[in-house]
Coordinates of C-alpha atoms and ligand atoms in Angstrom, one line a residue:
X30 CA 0.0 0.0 0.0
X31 CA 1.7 3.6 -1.0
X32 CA 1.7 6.2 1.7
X33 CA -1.3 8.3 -0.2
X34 CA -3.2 4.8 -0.2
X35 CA -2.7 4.7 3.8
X36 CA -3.5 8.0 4.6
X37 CA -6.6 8.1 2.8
X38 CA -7.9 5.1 4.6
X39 CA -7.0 6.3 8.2
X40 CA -8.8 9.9 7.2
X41 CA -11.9 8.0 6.0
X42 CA -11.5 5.1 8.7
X43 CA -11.5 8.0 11.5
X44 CA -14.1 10.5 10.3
X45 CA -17.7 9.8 11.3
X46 CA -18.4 12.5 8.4
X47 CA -19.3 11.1 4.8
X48 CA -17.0 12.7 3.1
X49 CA -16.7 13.5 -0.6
X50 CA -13.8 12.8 -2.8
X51 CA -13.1 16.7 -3.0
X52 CA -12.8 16.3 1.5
X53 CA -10.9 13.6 1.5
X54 CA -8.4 15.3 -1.2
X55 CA -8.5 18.8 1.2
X56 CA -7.4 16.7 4.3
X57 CA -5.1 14.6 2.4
X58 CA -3.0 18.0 1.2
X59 CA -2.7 19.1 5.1
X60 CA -0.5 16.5 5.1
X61 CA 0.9 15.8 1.7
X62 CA 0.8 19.4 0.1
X63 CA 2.1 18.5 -3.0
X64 CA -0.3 15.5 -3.6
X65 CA -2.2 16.2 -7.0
X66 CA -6.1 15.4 -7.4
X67 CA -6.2 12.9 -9.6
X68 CA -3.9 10.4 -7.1
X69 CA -6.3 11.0 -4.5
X70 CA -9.1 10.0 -6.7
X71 CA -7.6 6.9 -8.7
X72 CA -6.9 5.7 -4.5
X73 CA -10.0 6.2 -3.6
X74 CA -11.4 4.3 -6.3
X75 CA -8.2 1.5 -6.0
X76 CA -9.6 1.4 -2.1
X77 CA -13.4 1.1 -2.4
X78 CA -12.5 -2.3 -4.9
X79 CA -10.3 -3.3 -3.0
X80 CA -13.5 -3.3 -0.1
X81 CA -11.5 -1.2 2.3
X82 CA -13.9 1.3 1.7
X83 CA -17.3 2.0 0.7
X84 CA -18.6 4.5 -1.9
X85 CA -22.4 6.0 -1.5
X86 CA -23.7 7.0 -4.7
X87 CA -26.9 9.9 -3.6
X88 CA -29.2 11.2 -6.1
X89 CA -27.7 13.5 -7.6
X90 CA -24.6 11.0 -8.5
X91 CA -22.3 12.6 -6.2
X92 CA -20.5 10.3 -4.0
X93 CA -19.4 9.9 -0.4
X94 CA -16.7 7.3 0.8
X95 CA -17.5 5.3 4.0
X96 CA -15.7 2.9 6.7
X97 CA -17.2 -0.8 5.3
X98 CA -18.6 -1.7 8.7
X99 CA -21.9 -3.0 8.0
X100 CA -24.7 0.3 8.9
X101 CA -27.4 2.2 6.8
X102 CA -27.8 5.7 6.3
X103 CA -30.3 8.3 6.5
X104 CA -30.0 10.8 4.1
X105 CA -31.6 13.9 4.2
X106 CA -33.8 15.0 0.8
X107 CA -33.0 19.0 1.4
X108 CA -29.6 19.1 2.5
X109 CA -28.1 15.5 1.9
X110 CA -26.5 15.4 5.0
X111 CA -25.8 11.6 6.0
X112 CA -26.7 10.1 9.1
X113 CA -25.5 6.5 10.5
X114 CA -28.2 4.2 11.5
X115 CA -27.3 0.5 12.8
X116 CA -30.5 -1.6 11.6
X117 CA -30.5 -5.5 12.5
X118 CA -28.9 -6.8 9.4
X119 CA -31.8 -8.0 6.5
X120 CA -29.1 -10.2 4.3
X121 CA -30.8 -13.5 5.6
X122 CA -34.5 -12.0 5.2
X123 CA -33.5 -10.9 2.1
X124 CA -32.5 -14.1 0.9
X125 CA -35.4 -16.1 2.0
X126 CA -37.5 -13.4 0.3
X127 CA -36.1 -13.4 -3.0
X128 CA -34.7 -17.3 -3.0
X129 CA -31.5 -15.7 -4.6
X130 CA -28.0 -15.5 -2.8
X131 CA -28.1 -11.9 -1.5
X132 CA -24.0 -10.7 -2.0
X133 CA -24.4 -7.2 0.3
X134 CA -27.3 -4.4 0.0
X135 CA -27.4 -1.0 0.5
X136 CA -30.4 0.7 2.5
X137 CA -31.1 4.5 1.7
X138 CA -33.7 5.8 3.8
X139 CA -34.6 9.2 3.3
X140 CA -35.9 11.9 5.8
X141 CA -35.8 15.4 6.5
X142 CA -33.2 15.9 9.2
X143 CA -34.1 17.7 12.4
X144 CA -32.1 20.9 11.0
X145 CA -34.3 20.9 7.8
X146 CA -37.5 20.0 9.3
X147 CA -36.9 23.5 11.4
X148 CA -35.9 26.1 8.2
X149 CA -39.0 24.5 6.4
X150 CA -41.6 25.5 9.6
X151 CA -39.8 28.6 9.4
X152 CA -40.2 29.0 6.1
X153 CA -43.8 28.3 6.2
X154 CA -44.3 30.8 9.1
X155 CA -43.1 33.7 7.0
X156 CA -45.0 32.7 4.1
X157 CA -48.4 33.4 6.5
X158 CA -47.5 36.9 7.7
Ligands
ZN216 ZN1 -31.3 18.3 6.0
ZN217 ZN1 -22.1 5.8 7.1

């Protein structure tokens, strides 16, 4: 593993953020200034086949990069902020369900966070007056 490889695994494996590949390539220059984009992309994608990490497509196609242990995400339909959730595991439900071997899955719920939830009854307020 090269020293960019390492060091983008320990930012990702220690950030409870979802970060996008534009993040990871900010905090990756703190500590390698001369690193160019492009390497911290091509090990970012070397690392999510290799299964150290994962990669979370949203909507919009942009992606966030993930530690591998096994959680599902809320993510928010206004700001697409990400939020951990630890649901039992449905690989074995799934499986029975669909009679097919079930390789991983990946559970989007989405939900207007807390922050959201308050600018939009805000917004509605103003609209009255
Ligand atoms: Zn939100
Ligand atoms: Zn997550």
């Amino acid at each position: 593993m090269t020293k960019y490889e390492l060091e983008i695994l320990n930012i990702i494996l220690n950030s409870c953020e979802h970060l996008s590949a534009d993040e990871v390539y900010e905090l990756l220059k703190k500590k390698y200034p001369g690193v160019v984009k492009a390497t911290c992309y091509n090990n970012l994608n070397k690392l999510t086949d290799e299964g150290l990490i994962r990669r979370i497509v949203l909507d919009n196609n942009s992606c966030r990069y993930d530690r591998t242990m096994r959680h599902d995400h809320l993510v928010c339909i206004k700001c697409e902020k990400i939020k951990d959730v630890y649901l039992k595991d449905m690989t074995s439900s799934l499986k029975k369900e669909l009679g097919v071997e079930v390789e991983s899955y990946d559970l989007k719920i989405n939900w207007l966070c807390p922050d959201c939830i308050g600018q939009y009854n805000l917004n509605n307020s103003l609209g009255r007056k």
